PDB file of C-alpha atoms in Angstrom:
ATOM      1  CA  MET G   1     -36.286 -39.903 -10.726  1.00  0.00           C
ATOM      2  CA  SER G   2     -32.781 -37.286 -11.808  1.00  0.00           C
ATOM      3  CA  THR G   3     -31.874 -35.183  -9.536  1.00  0.00           C
ATOM      4  CA  ASN G   4     -30.449 -31.396 -10.552  1.00  0.00           C
ATOM      5  CA  THR G   5     -26.726 -30.133  -9.756  1.00  0.00           C
ATOM      6  CA  VAL G   6     -25.633 -26.767  -8.663  1.00  0.00           C
ATOM      7  CA  HIS G   7     -22.210 -26.078 -10.033  1.00  0.00           C
ATOM      8  CA  THR G   8     -20.279 -23.090  -9.528  1.00  0.00           C
ATOM      9  CA  SER G   9     -18.670 -21.615 -12.119  1.00  0.00           C
ATOM     10  CA  PRO G  10     -14.736 -21.384 -11.160  1.00  0.00           C
ATOM     11  CA  SER G  11     -14.881 -16.999 -11.253  1.00  0.00           C
ATOM     12  CA  LEU G  12     -17.566 -17.038  -8.755  1.00  0.00           C
ATOM     13  CA  LYS G  13     -16.053 -19.390  -6.363  1.00  0.00           C
ATOM     14  CA  ILE G  14     -13.013 -17.825  -6.869  1.00  0.00           C
ATOM     15  CA  LEU G  15     -14.567 -13.842  -5.716  1.00  0.00           C
ATOM     16  CA  ARG G  16     -16.598 -15.803  -2.906  1.00  0.00           C
ATOM     17  CA  ASP G  17     -14.068 -17.199  -1.234  1.00  0.00           C
ATOM     18  CA  THR G  18     -11.472 -13.726  -2.115  1.00  0.00           C
ATOM     19  CA  GLY G  19     -14.685 -11.813   0.458  1.00  0.00           C
ATOM     20  CA  ALA G  20     -14.100 -15.031   2.482  1.00  0.00           C
ATOM     21  CA  VAL G  21      -9.735 -15.038   2.946  1.00  0.00           C
ATOM     22  CA  PHE G  22     -11.111 -10.425   3.019  1.00  0.00           C
ATOM     23  CA  GLN G  23     -13.596 -10.481   5.982  1.00  0.00           C
ATOM     24  CA  ARG G  24     -11.005 -13.432   8.281  1.00  0.00           C
ATOM     25  CA  GLU G  25      -8.216 -11.324   8.134  1.00  0.00           C
ATOM     26  CA  LEU G  26      -9.946  -7.467   8.359  1.00  0.00           C
ATOM     27  CA  TRP G  27     -11.649  -9.808  11.769  1.00  0.00           C
ATOM     28  CA  PRO G  28      -8.599  -8.743  14.007  1.00  0.00           C
ATOM     29  CA  VAL G  29      -8.089  -5.196  12.791  1.00  0.00           C
ATOM     30  CA  VAL G  30     -11.676  -4.327  13.723  1.00  0.00           C
ATOM     31  CA  ARG G  31     -11.754  -6.171  17.527  1.00  0.00           C
ATOM     32  CA  ASP G  32      -8.670  -4.390  17.412  1.00  0.00           C
ATOM     33  CA  PRO G  33      -8.449  -0.903  15.897  1.00  0.00           C
ATOM     34  CA  PHE G  34      -5.465   0.395  18.552  1.00  0.00           C
ATOM     35  CA  SER G  35      -3.349  -1.055  15.248  1.00  0.00           C
ATOM     36  CA  VAL G  36      -4.428   1.820  12.826  1.00  0.00           C
ATOM     37  CA  ILE G  37      -3.966   3.779  15.481  1.00  0.00           C
ATOM     38  CA  PHE G  38      -0.972   3.177  15.701  1.00  0.00           C
ATOM     39  CA  SER G  39       0.770   2.988  12.472  1.00  0.00           C
ATOM     40  CA  LEU G  40      -0.961   6.962  12.478  1.00  0.00           C
ATOM     41  CA  LEU G  41       2.379   7.777  14.880  1.00  0.00           C
ATOM     42  CA  GLN G  42       5.392   8.001  11.793  1.00  0.00           C
ATOM     43  CA  PRO G  43       3.275   9.895   9.243  1.00  0.00           C
ATOM     44  CA  LEU G  44       1.487  12.358  11.790  1.00  0.00           C
ATOM     45  CA  VAL G  45       4.933  13.134  12.704  1.00  0.00           C
ATOM     46  CA  PHE G  46       5.766  14.519   9.520  1.00  0.00           C
ATOM     47  CA  LEU G  47       2.999  15.814   9.606  1.00  0.00           C
ATOM     48  CA  ILE G  48       3.219  17.937  12.152  1.00  0.00           C
ATOM     49  CA  PHE G  49       6.553  18.546  12.287  1.00  0.00           C
ATOM     50  CA  PHE G  50       7.686  17.937   8.235  1.00  0.00           C
ATOM     51  CA  SER G  51       5.113  20.117   6.419  1.00  0.00           C
ATOM     52  CA  PRO G  52       6.624  23.182   8.829  1.00  0.00           C
ATOM     53  CA  LEU G  53      10.230  23.159   7.922  1.00  0.00           C
ATOM     54  CA  LEU G  54       8.641  23.278   4.568  1.00  0.00           C
ATOM     55  CA  SER G  55       6.818  25.378   4.708  1.00  0.00           C
ATOM     56  CA  GLY G  56       9.584  27.708   5.817  1.00  0.00           C
ATOM     57  CA  PHE G  57      11.907  26.010   3.282  1.00  0.00           C
ATOM     58  CA  SER G  58      10.533  26.713   0.229  1.00  0.00           C
ATOM     59  CA  GLY G  59       9.245  30.484   1.958  1.00  0.00           C
ATOM     60  CA  LEU G  60       5.427  28.551   0.948  1.00  0.00           C
ATOM     61  CA  SER G  61       2.397  29.194   3.076  1.00  0.00           C
ATOM     62  CA  LEU G  62       1.356  26.059   5.594  1.00  0.00           C
ATOM     63  CA  ALA G  63      -1.821  25.587   3.843  1.00  0.00           C
ATOM     64  CA  ASP G  64      -0.141  26.474   0.188  1.00  0.00           C
ATOM     65  CA  SER G  65       3.170  23.554   1.959  1.00  0.00           C
ATOM     66  CA  LEU G  66       0.838  21.016   2.515  1.00  0.00           C
ATOM     67  CA  GLN G  67      -1.614  20.503  -0.469  1.00  0.00           C
ATOM     68  CA  TRP G  68       2.549  19.682  -2.567  1.00  0.00           C
ATOM     69  CA  PHE G  69       3.041  17.295   1.094  1.00  0.00           C
ATOM     70  CA  VAL G  70       0.264  15.884   2.461  1.00  0.00           C
ATOM     71  CA  PRO G  71      -0.193  13.868  -1.051  1.00  0.00           C
ATOM     72  CA  GLY G  72       3.197  12.552  -0.451  1.00  0.00           C
ATOM     73  CA  ILE G  73       3.092  11.421   3.244  1.00  0.00           C
ATOM     74  CA  ILE G  74      -0.263   9.737   2.631  1.00  0.00           C
ATOM     75  CA  VAL G  75       1.582   7.776  -0.418  1.00  0.00           C
ATOM     76  CA  MET G  76       3.830   7.290   1.947  1.00  0.00           C
ATOM     77  CA  SER G  77       1.534   5.651   4.813  1.00  0.00           C
ATOM     78  CA  THR G  78       0.636   2.754   1.832  1.00  0.00           C
ATOM     79  CA  LEU G  79       4.141   2.018   1.271  1.00  0.00           C
ATOM     80  CA  PHE G  80       4.991   1.240   4.543  1.00  0.00           C
ATOM     81  CA  GLY G  81       1.500  -0.385   4.954  1.00  0.00           C
ATOM     82  CA  THR G  82       1.613  -2.807   2.416  1.00  0.00           C
ATOM     83  CA  ALA G  83       5.855  -3.395   2.559  1.00  0.00           C
ATOM     84  CA  MET G  84       4.880  -4.781   5.675  1.00  0.00           C
ATOM     85  CA  ALA G  85       1.617  -6.473   4.694  1.00  0.00           C
ATOM     86  CA  GLY G  86       4.580 -10.233   4.302  1.00  0.00           C
ATOM     87  CA  SER G  87       5.691  -9.848   7.743  1.00  0.00           C
ATOM     88  CA  ASN G  88       2.073 -10.908   9.179  1.00  0.00           C
ATOM     89  CA  LEU G  89       2.373 -14.067   6.939  1.00  0.00           C
ATOM     90  CA  LEU G  90       5.807 -15.065   8.038  1.00  0.00           C
ATOM     91  CA  PHE G  91       4.010 -15.439  11.629  1.00  0.00           C
ATOM     92  CA  GLU G  92       0.795 -17.517   9.968  1.00  0.00           C
ATOM     93  CA  LEU G  93       4.218 -19.479   8.450  1.00  0.00           C
ATOM     94  CA  ALA G  94       5.574 -20.120  11.814  1.00  0.00           C
ATOM     95  CA  SER G  95       2.920 -20.863  14.507  1.00  0.00           C
ATOM     96  CA  GLY G  96       1.400 -23.307  11.513  1.00  0.00           C
ATOM     97  CA  SER G  97      -1.853 -21.370  10.990  1.00  0.00           C
ATOM     98  CA  HIS G  98      -0.840 -20.436   7.278  1.00  0.00           C
ATOM     99  CA  GLU G  99      -0.432 -24.031   6.270  1.00  0.00           C
ATOM    100  CA  ARG G 100      -4.220 -24.872   7.907  1.00  0.00           C
ATOM    101  CA  MET G 101      -5.737 -23.041   4.994  1.00  0.00           C
ATOM    102  CA  LEU G 102      -3.905 -24.444   2.329  1.00  0.00           C
ATOM    103  CA  VAL G 103      -5.985 -28.023   3.416  1.00  0.00           C
ATOM    104  CA  THR G 104      -8.864 -25.794   2.489  1.00  0.00           C
ATOM    105  CA  PRO G 105     -10.871 -25.905  -0.623  1.00  0.00           C
ATOM    106  CA  VAL G 106      -9.997 -22.064  -1.067  1.00  0.00           C
ATOM    107  CA  ALA G 107      -8.182 -21.247  -4.273  1.00  0.00           C
ATOM    108  CA  ARG G 108      -4.716 -20.013  -3.721  1.00  0.00           C
ATOM    109  CA  SER G 109      -5.629 -17.074  -5.648  1.00  0.00           C
ATOM    110  CA  ALA G 110      -7.827 -15.801  -3.234  1.00  0.00           C
ATOM    111  CA  LEU G 111      -5.857 -16.156  -0.105  1.00  0.00           C
ATOM    112  CA  MET G 112      -3.592 -14.396  -1.999  1.00  0.00           C
ATOM    113  CA  VAL G 113      -6.701 -10.750  -3.095  1.00  0.00           C
ATOM    114  CA  GLY G 114      -8.511 -11.096   0.228  1.00  0.00           C
ATOM    115  CA  ARG G 115      -5.402 -10.918   2.152  1.00  0.00           C
ATOM    116  CA  ALA G 116      -3.943  -7.699  -0.246  1.00  0.00           C
ATOM    117  CA  LEU G 117      -7.737  -6.867  -0.675  1.00  0.00           C
ATOM    118  CA  LYS G 118      -7.337  -6.392   3.725  1.00  0.00           C
ATOM    119  CA  GLU G 119      -4.355  -4.168   3.830  1.00  0.00           C
ATOM    120  CA  MET G 120      -6.930  -1.250   2.022  1.00  0.00           C
ATOM    121  CA  VAL G 121      -8.985  -1.183   4.831  1.00  0.00           C
ATOM    122  CA  PRO G 122      -6.592   1.117   7.612  1.00  0.00           C
ATOM    123  CA  LEU G 123      -4.501   2.946   5.022  1.00  0.00           C
ATOM    124  CA  THR G 124      -7.966   4.562   3.704  1.00  0.00           C
ATOM    125  CA  ILE G 125      -9.334   5.329   7.185  1.00  0.00           C
ATOM    126  CA  GLN G 126      -6.124   6.270   7.562  1.00  0.00           C
ATOM    127  CA  ALA G 127      -5.595   8.885   4.167  1.00  0.00           C
ATOM    128  CA  VAL G 128      -8.758   9.948   6.180  1.00  0.00           C
ATOM    129  CA  VAL G 129      -8.334  10.432   8.716  1.00  0.00           C
ATOM    130  CA  LEU G 130      -5.017  12.358   8.366  1.00  0.00           C
ATOM    131  CA  THR G 131      -6.604  14.589   5.611  1.00  0.00           C
ATOM    132  CA  LEU G 132      -9.101  15.956   8.091  1.00  0.00           C
ATOM    133  CA  ILE G 133      -5.821  16.606  10.509  1.00  0.00           C
ATOM    134  CA  ALA G 134      -4.603  18.797   8.013  1.00  0.00           C
ATOM    135  CA  ALA G 135      -7.812  20.027   7.200  1.00  0.00           C
ATOM    136  CA  VAL G 136      -7.998  21.848  10.101  1.00  0.00           C
ATOM    137  CA  PHE G 137      -4.033  23.778   9.131  1.00  0.00           C
ATOM    138  CA  GLY G 138      -5.200  24.494   5.607  1.00  0.00           C
ATOM    139  CA  PHE G 139      -5.226  21.668   3.811  1.00  0.00           C
ATOM    140  CA  ARG G 140      -7.756  22.043   1.830  1.00  0.00           C
ATOM    141  CA  PRO G 141      -8.437  17.968  -0.814  1.00  0.00           C
ATOM    142  CA  HIS G 142     -10.187  18.066  -4.329  1.00  0.00           C
ATOM    143  CA  LEU G 143     -12.761  15.921  -3.206  1.00  0.00           C
ATOM    144  CA  PRO G 144     -13.693  13.819  -6.376  1.00  0.00           C
ATOM    145  CA  GLY G 145     -10.017  13.159  -6.619  1.00  0.00           C
ATOM    146  CA  MET G 146      -9.604  12.541  -3.661  1.00  0.00           C
ATOM    147  CA  PHE G 147     -12.143   9.278  -4.666  1.00  0.00           C
ATOM    148  CA  LEU G 148     -10.111   9.152  -7.790  1.00  0.00           C
ATOM    149  CA  GLY G 149      -6.431   9.449  -6.152  1.00  0.00           C
ATOM    150  CA  LEU G 150      -7.114   6.449  -2.820  1.00  0.00           C
ATOM    151  CA  VAL G 151      -8.961   4.599  -5.743  1.00  0.00           C
ATOM    152  CA  LEU G 152      -4.798   3.763  -7.706  1.00  0.00           C
ATOM    153  CA  LEU G 153      -3.223   4.404  -3.863  1.00  0.00           C
ATOM    154  CA  ALA G 154      -5.254   0.929  -3.875  1.00  0.00           C
ATOM    155  CA  LEU G 155      -4.344   0.149  -6.759  1.00  0.00           C
ATOM    156  CA  PHE G 156      -0.629   0.126  -5.656  1.00  0.00           C
ATOM    157  CA  GLY G 157      -1.120  -1.042  -2.516  1.00  0.00           C
ATOM    158  CA  ILE G 158      -2.190  -4.651  -3.958  1.00  0.00           C
ATOM    159  CA  GLY G 159       0.389  -4.754  -6.181  1.00  0.00           C
ATOM    160  CA  LEU G 160       2.800  -4.149  -3.053  1.00  0.00           C
ATOM    161  CA  GLY G 161       1.733  -6.066  -0.979  1.00  0.00           C
ATOM    162  CA  ALA G 162       1.180  -9.401  -3.020  1.00  0.00           C
ATOM    163  CA  LEU G 163       4.719  -8.784  -3.485  1.00  0.00           C
ATOM    164  CA  SER G 164       5.128  -8.269   0.357  1.00  0.00           C
ATOM    165  CA  TYR G 165       3.403 -11.380   0.988  1.00  0.00           C
ATOM    166  CA  ALA G 166       5.489 -13.146  -2.239  1.00  0.00           C
ATOM    167  CA  LEU G 167       8.123 -12.250  -0.785  1.00  0.00           C
ATOM    168  CA  GLY G 168       7.425 -13.436   2.817  1.00  0.00           C
ATOM    169  CA  ILE G 169       7.277 -16.331   1.359  1.00  0.00           C
ATOM    170  CA  ALA G 170      10.090 -16.854  -0.403  1.00  0.00           C
ATOM    171  CA  SER G 171      12.036 -15.815   2.662  1.00  0.00           C
ATOM    172  CA  ARG G 172      10.073 -19.082   5.506  1.00  0.00           C
ATOM    173  CA  LYS G 173      13.250 -20.369   5.789  1.00  0.00           C
ATOM    174  CA  ARG G 174      14.971 -17.302   6.888  1.00  0.00           C
ATOM    175  CA  ASN G 175      13.848 -14.533   8.455  1.00  0.00           C
ATOM    176  CA  TRP G 176      15.355 -12.285   8.332  1.00  0.00           C
ATOM    177  CA  MET G 177      15.937 -11.769   3.412  1.00  0.00           C
ATOM    178  CA  PHE G 178      12.550 -10.682   4.420  1.00  0.00           C
ATOM    179  CA  TRP G 179      14.145  -7.684   6.381  1.00  0.00           C
ATOM    180  CA  GLY G 180      16.830  -7.207   5.131  1.00  0.00           C
ATOM    181  CA  VAL G 181      15.601  -6.665   0.933  1.00  0.00           C
ATOM    182  CA  GLN G 182      12.246  -5.074   2.418  1.00  0.00           C
ATOM    183  CA  GLN G 183      14.934  -1.848   3.669  1.00  0.00           C
ATOM    184  CA  ALA G 184      17.411  -2.448   0.974  1.00  0.00           C
ATOM    185  CA  LEU G 185      14.632  -1.095  -1.667  1.00  0.00           C
ATOM    186  CA  LEU G 186      12.081   0.823   1.083  1.00  0.00           C
ATOM    187  CA  PHE G 187      13.811   4.213   1.992  1.00  0.00           C
ATOM    188  CA  PRO G 188      15.459   4.325  -1.699  1.00  0.00           C
ATOM    189  CA  LEU G 189      12.392   3.940  -3.550  1.00  0.00           C
ATOM    190  CA  MET G 190      11.270   6.610  -1.250  1.00  0.00           C
ATOM    191  CA  ILE G 191      13.329   9.361  -0.896  1.00  0.00           C
ATOM    192  CA  LEU G 192      13.227   9.354  -4.971  1.00  0.00           C
ATOM    193  CA  SER G 193      10.567   9.723  -5.186  1.00  0.00           C
ATOM    194  CA  GLY G 194      10.120  13.329  -4.169  1.00  0.00           C
ATOM    195  CA  MET G 195       7.948  11.990  -1.200  1.00  0.00           C
ATOM    196  CA  LEU G 196       9.182  14.086   0.955  1.00  0.00           C
ATOM    197  CA  LEU G 197      10.568  16.086  -0.240  1.00  0.00           C
ATOM    198  CA  PRO G 198      11.605  17.978  -4.470  1.00  0.00           C
ATOM    199  CA  LEU G 199      14.150  16.235  -6.541  1.00  0.00           C
ATOM    200  CA  ALA G 200      13.842  20.154  -8.994  1.00  0.00           C
ATOM    201  CA  THR G 201      17.248  20.244  -7.760  1.00  0.00           C
ATOM    202  CA  ALA G 202      18.607  17.469  -6.650  1.00  0.00           C
ATOM    203  CA  PRO G 203      21.251  15.477  -8.131  1.00  0.00           C
ATOM    204  CA  ARG G 204      21.604  14.678 -11.712  1.00  0.00           C
ATOM    205  CA  TRP G 205      21.947  10.859 -11.388  1.00  0.00           C
ATOM    206  CA  MET G 206      19.026  10.504  -8.512  1.00  0.00           C
ATOM    207  CA  GLN G 207      16.925  12.480 -11.150  1.00  0.00           C
ATOM    208  CA  ILE G 208      17.446  10.310 -13.088  1.00  0.00           C
ATOM    209  CA  LEU G 209      16.946   6.920 -10.511  1.00  0.00           C
ATOM    210  CA  SER G 210      13.824   8.572  -9.415  1.00  0.00           C
ATOM    211  CA  ALA G 211      12.897   7.945 -13.247  1.00  0.00           C
ATOM    212  CA  PHE G 212      12.589   4.892 -12.949  1.00  0.00           C
ATOM    213  CA  ASN G 213      10.792   5.000 -10.320  1.00  0.00           C
ATOM    214  CA  PRO G 214       7.065   3.486 -10.075  1.00  0.00           C
ATOM    215  CA  LEU G 215       6.366   5.669  -7.692  1.00  0.00           C
ATOM    216  CA  THR G 216       7.316   8.775  -7.991  1.00  0.00           C
ATOM    217  CA  TYR G 217       4.669   8.392 -10.373  1.00  0.00           C
ATOM    218  CA  LEU G 218       1.929   7.341  -8.369  1.00  0.00           C
ATOM    219  CA  VAL G 219       3.229  10.541  -6.374  1.00  0.00           C
ATOM    220  CA  GLU G 220       2.824  12.702  -8.505  1.00  0.00           C
ATOM    221  CA  ALA G 221      -0.851  11.693 -10.243  1.00  0.00           C
ATOM    222  CA  GLU G 222      -1.718  11.672  -5.896  1.00  0.00           C
ATOM    223  CA  ARG G 223      -0.970  15.572  -5.735  1.00  0.00           C
ATOM    224  CA  SER G 224      -2.320  16.536  -9.178  1.00  0.00           C
ATOM    225  CA  LEU G 225      -4.948  14.141  -8.326  1.00  0.00           C
ATOM    226  CA  PHE G 226      -5.696  15.810  -4.621  1.00  0.00           C
ATOM    227  CA  ASN G 227      -5.927  19.156  -5.951  1.00  0.00           C
ATOM    228  CA  GLY G 228      -7.779  18.210  -8.494  1.00  0.00           C
ATOM    229  CA  SER G 229      -5.739  19.076 -11.928  1.00  0.00           C
ATOM    230  CA  PHE G 230      -7.229  15.160 -13.459  1.00  0.00           C
ATOM    231  CA  ALA G 231      -6.300  17.295 -16.830  1.00  0.00           C
ATOM    232  CA  ASP G 232      -2.920  16.757 -16.007  1.00  0.00           C
ATOM    233  CA  PRO G 233      -0.253  14.002 -17.571  1.00  0.00           C
ATOM    234  CA  ALA G 234       0.584  12.560 -14.309  1.00  0.00           C
ATOM    235  CA  VAL G 235      -2.872  11.792 -13.499  1.00  0.00           C
ATOM    236  CA  TRP G 236      -2.781   8.586 -16.413  1.00  0.00           C
ATOM    237  CA  GLN G 237       1.521   8.764 -15.528  1.00  0.00           C
ATOM    238  CA  GLY G 238       0.861   7.447 -12.111  1.00  0.00           C
ATOM    239  CA  GLY G 239      -2.064   4.967 -13.181  1.00  0.00           C
ATOM    240  CA  ILE G 240      -0.922   3.216 -15.848  1.00  0.00           C
ATOM    241  CA  ALA G 241       2.046   2.488 -11.989  1.00  0.00           C
ATOM    242  CA  ALA G 242      -0.199   1.301 -10.284  1.00  0.00           C
ATOM    243  CA  VAL G 243      -2.274  -0.957 -12.878  1.00  0.00           C
ATOM    244  CA  ILE G 244       1.308  -3.016 -13.608  1.00  0.00           C
ATOM    245  CA  LEU G 245       2.441  -3.025 -10.030  1.00  0.00           C
ATOM    246  CA  ALA G 246      -0.545  -4.329  -9.074  1.00  0.00           C
ATOM    247  CA  GLY G 247      -0.645  -6.661 -12.428  1.00  0.00           C
ATOM    248  CA  LEU G 248       2.795  -7.557 -11.798  1.00  0.00           C
ATOM    249  CA  GLY G 249       2.029  -8.378  -8.184  1.00  0.00           C
ATOM    250  CA  LEU G 250      -0.815 -10.627  -8.001  1.00  0.00           C
ATOM    251  CA  VAL G 251       0.849 -12.267 -10.773  1.00  0.00           C
ATOM    252  CA  VAL G 252       4.011 -12.921  -8.385  1.00  0.00           C
ATOM    253  CA  GLY G 253       2.025 -13.444  -5.083  1.00  0.00           C
ATOM    254  CA  ILE G 254      -0.510 -16.098  -6.886  1.00  0.00           C
ATOM    255  CA  ARG G 255       2.908 -18.319  -8.194  1.00  0.00           C
ATOM    256  CA  MET G 256       4.717 -17.837  -4.443  1.00  0.00           C
ATOM    257  CA  MET G 257       0.980 -19.062  -3.245  1.00  0.00           C
ATOM    258  CA  ARG G 258       0.543 -21.436  -4.895  1.00  0.00           C
ATOM    259  CA  LYS G 259       3.843 -22.369  -4.196  1.00  0.00           C
ATOM    260  CA  SER G 260       3.480 -22.984  -0.756  1.00  0.00           C
ATOM    261  CA  ILE G 261       1.801 -25.604  -0.565  1.00  0.00           C
TER     262      ILE G 261
END
């Protein structure tokens, strides 16, 4: 008598494991959506108080200022949200739940990719809510461009989230190192990207540093896409920056995840 054995291909197993990890990580957000609402406070403060100041500073109308400002705020929300992802892993490392996941047959790459994908769900919801609120004051996004912009943000967020997880694993015995490295990089990247203020009148040394900041190209790509300027070179430049960061983040993150056994 012969028996048939069903073999699951490695790629299919990784996809299934990624989906399982994604659902596991997303469940706390679904169960307690207040965390998504609370995380909206910071970008809302910038939107309500900073955009009128920018309008007065630039001489543009509030609606025109929002066309420039809102895409940058959405990128900022993604930046802070994904950069904080490693703190959740630090908590799991301290409580021992991460070690319990490692003894399961789940693929190590799925542990990283599933976690990184989960980070984009609340951030996408935030982006939509911010867009709707800004629309009340005259913001008019180009909807197909906005959709493509969110895709680029997802690539960027997956890469940065994976790097944040990798930093969490590397600093699991020294939690202060995670926060020190994060804060040392986060605000310079934000300021030098021009997401809050244009850098056209900035000192030359800041403009040079901005040219080496991948976030600069993503911010410019988002502004072009949200305004429907698909032919703008900033779009493909931002796309390349997002793809490179996603690839780098996943490579580093998966390697660190495999070493965390």
